[in-house]
Every structure is written in structure tokens, then in C-alpha cells.
Coordinates of C-alpha atoms in Angstrom, one line a residue:
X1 CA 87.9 96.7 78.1
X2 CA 91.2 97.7 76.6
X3 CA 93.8 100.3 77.2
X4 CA 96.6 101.9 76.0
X5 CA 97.5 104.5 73.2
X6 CA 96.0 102.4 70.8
X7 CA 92.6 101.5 72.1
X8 CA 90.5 104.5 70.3
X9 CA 91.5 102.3 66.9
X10 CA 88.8 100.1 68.3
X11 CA 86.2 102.5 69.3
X12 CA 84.0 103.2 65.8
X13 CA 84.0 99.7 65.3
X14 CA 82.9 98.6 68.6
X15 CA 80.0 101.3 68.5
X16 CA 79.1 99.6 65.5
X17 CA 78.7 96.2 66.5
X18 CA 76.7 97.5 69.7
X19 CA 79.7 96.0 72.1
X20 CA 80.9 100.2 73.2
X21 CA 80.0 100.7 76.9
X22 CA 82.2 103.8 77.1
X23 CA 85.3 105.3 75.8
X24 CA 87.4 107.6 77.3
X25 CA 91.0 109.4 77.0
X26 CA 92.4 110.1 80.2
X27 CA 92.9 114.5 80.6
X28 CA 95.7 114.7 82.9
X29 CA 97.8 117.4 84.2
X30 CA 100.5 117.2 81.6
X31 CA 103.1 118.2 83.9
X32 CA 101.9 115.5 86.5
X33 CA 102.4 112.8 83.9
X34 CA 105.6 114.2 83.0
X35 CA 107.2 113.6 86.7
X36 CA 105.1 110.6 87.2
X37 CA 106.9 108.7 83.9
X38 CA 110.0 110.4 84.8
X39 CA 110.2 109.3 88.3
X40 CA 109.0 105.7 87.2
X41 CA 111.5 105.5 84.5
X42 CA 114.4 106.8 86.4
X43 CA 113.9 104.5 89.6
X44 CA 113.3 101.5 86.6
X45 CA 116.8 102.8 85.1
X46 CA 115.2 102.0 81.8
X47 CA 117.6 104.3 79.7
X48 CA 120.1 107.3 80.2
X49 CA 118.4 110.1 82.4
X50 CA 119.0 112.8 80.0
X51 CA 117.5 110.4 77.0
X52 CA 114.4 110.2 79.7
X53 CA 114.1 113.8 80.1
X54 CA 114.1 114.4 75.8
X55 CA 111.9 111.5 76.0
X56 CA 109.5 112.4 78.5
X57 CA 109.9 116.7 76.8
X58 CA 109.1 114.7 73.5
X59 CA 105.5 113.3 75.1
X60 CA 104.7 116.0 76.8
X61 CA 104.4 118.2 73.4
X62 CA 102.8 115.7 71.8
X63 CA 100.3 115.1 75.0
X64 CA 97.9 117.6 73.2
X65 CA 98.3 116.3 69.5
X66 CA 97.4 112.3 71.0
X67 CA 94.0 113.4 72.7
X68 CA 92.7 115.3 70.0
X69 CA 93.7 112.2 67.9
X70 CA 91.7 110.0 70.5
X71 CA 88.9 111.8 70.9
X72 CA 88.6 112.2 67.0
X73 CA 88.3 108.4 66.8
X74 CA 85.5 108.8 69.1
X75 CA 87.2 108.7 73.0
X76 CA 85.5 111.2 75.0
X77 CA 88.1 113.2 76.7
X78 CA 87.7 112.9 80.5
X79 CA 89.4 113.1 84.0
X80 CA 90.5 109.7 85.9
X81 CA 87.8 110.5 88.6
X82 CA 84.9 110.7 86.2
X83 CA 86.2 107.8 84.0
X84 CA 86.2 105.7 87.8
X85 CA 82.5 107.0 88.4
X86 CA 81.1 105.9 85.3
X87 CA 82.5 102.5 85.3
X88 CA 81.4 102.2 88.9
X89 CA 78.2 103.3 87.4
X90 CA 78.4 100.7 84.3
X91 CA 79.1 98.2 86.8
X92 CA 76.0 98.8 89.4
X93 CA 74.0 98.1 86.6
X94 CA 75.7 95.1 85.2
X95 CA 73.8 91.9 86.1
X96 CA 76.2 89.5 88.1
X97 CA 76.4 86.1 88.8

């Protein structure tokens, strides 16, 4: 599993080597993810508030740009719930013990 911006690097290659169970770029409310990382930040005091708010402006226009980009590398663009149910799914089916 990995996660993070810079997982759909990974994705073609994986495919290849038969190792890709799934991959999937989170579709969030953009303005949700805004206050969320803006709430977080502030209460973490990692910077200046108004250099959070440019900050979090910043990511919210680029939002768009960043999924396309993911799901060009071969992410399928997807809600949290329906990411959770198909993991749930993978894992019913994944031999244990």
C-alpha cells in the first residue's frame, strides 16, 4: 500500500509487475479539504495564519490540476467511501493466516 501525493508514480509499474490491487485518488469536496487542512494547521500553529490561508487558496486551485495528474498515471479517481468498500472487498478475499 502507499499513500501520499506521490504514490501514482508507482502505479504503471506496479501494474506491470502484477503486484496493483487497486489505485485510487481520493475526489473530495475541495472546500471540505480546504477547512479540514486549515483547521489542522492552525490548531498545529505550523506557520503564520495568513501564509496558511495563501497556502491552503494555493492547494485548493491546484486540487483539480493533481487529480487529473493522478489519474493520468493510472489512479482511478474515487470517493473515500468507495475506496473503503473496495479494500474491504480486496481484503474478504485475501487468504489469512
Amino acid at each position: 500500500m502507499a499513500e501520499g501525493i506521490f504514490a501514482a508514480e508507482i502505479v504503471e509499474e506496479c501494474r506491470r509487475r502484477g503486484l496493483l490491487a487497486g489505485a485510487y485518488a481520493l475526489r473530495r469536496p475541495r472546500g471540505a479539504t480546504f477547512l479540514r487542512r486549515l483547521a489542522r494547521d492552525l490548531s498545529e500553529q505550523r506557520k503564520a495564519p495568513r501564509v496558511l490561508v495563501r497556502r491552503g487558496v494555493a492547494l485548493l486551485r491546484a486540487e483539480p490540476a493533481i487529480l487529473r495528474r493522478q489519474t493520468g498515471l493510472g489512479a482511478e479517481g474515487a470517493r473515500a467511501r468507495e475506496v473503503l468498500r473496495r479494500v474491504a472487498g480486496l481484503l474478504a478475499g485475501y487468504p489469512h493466516g
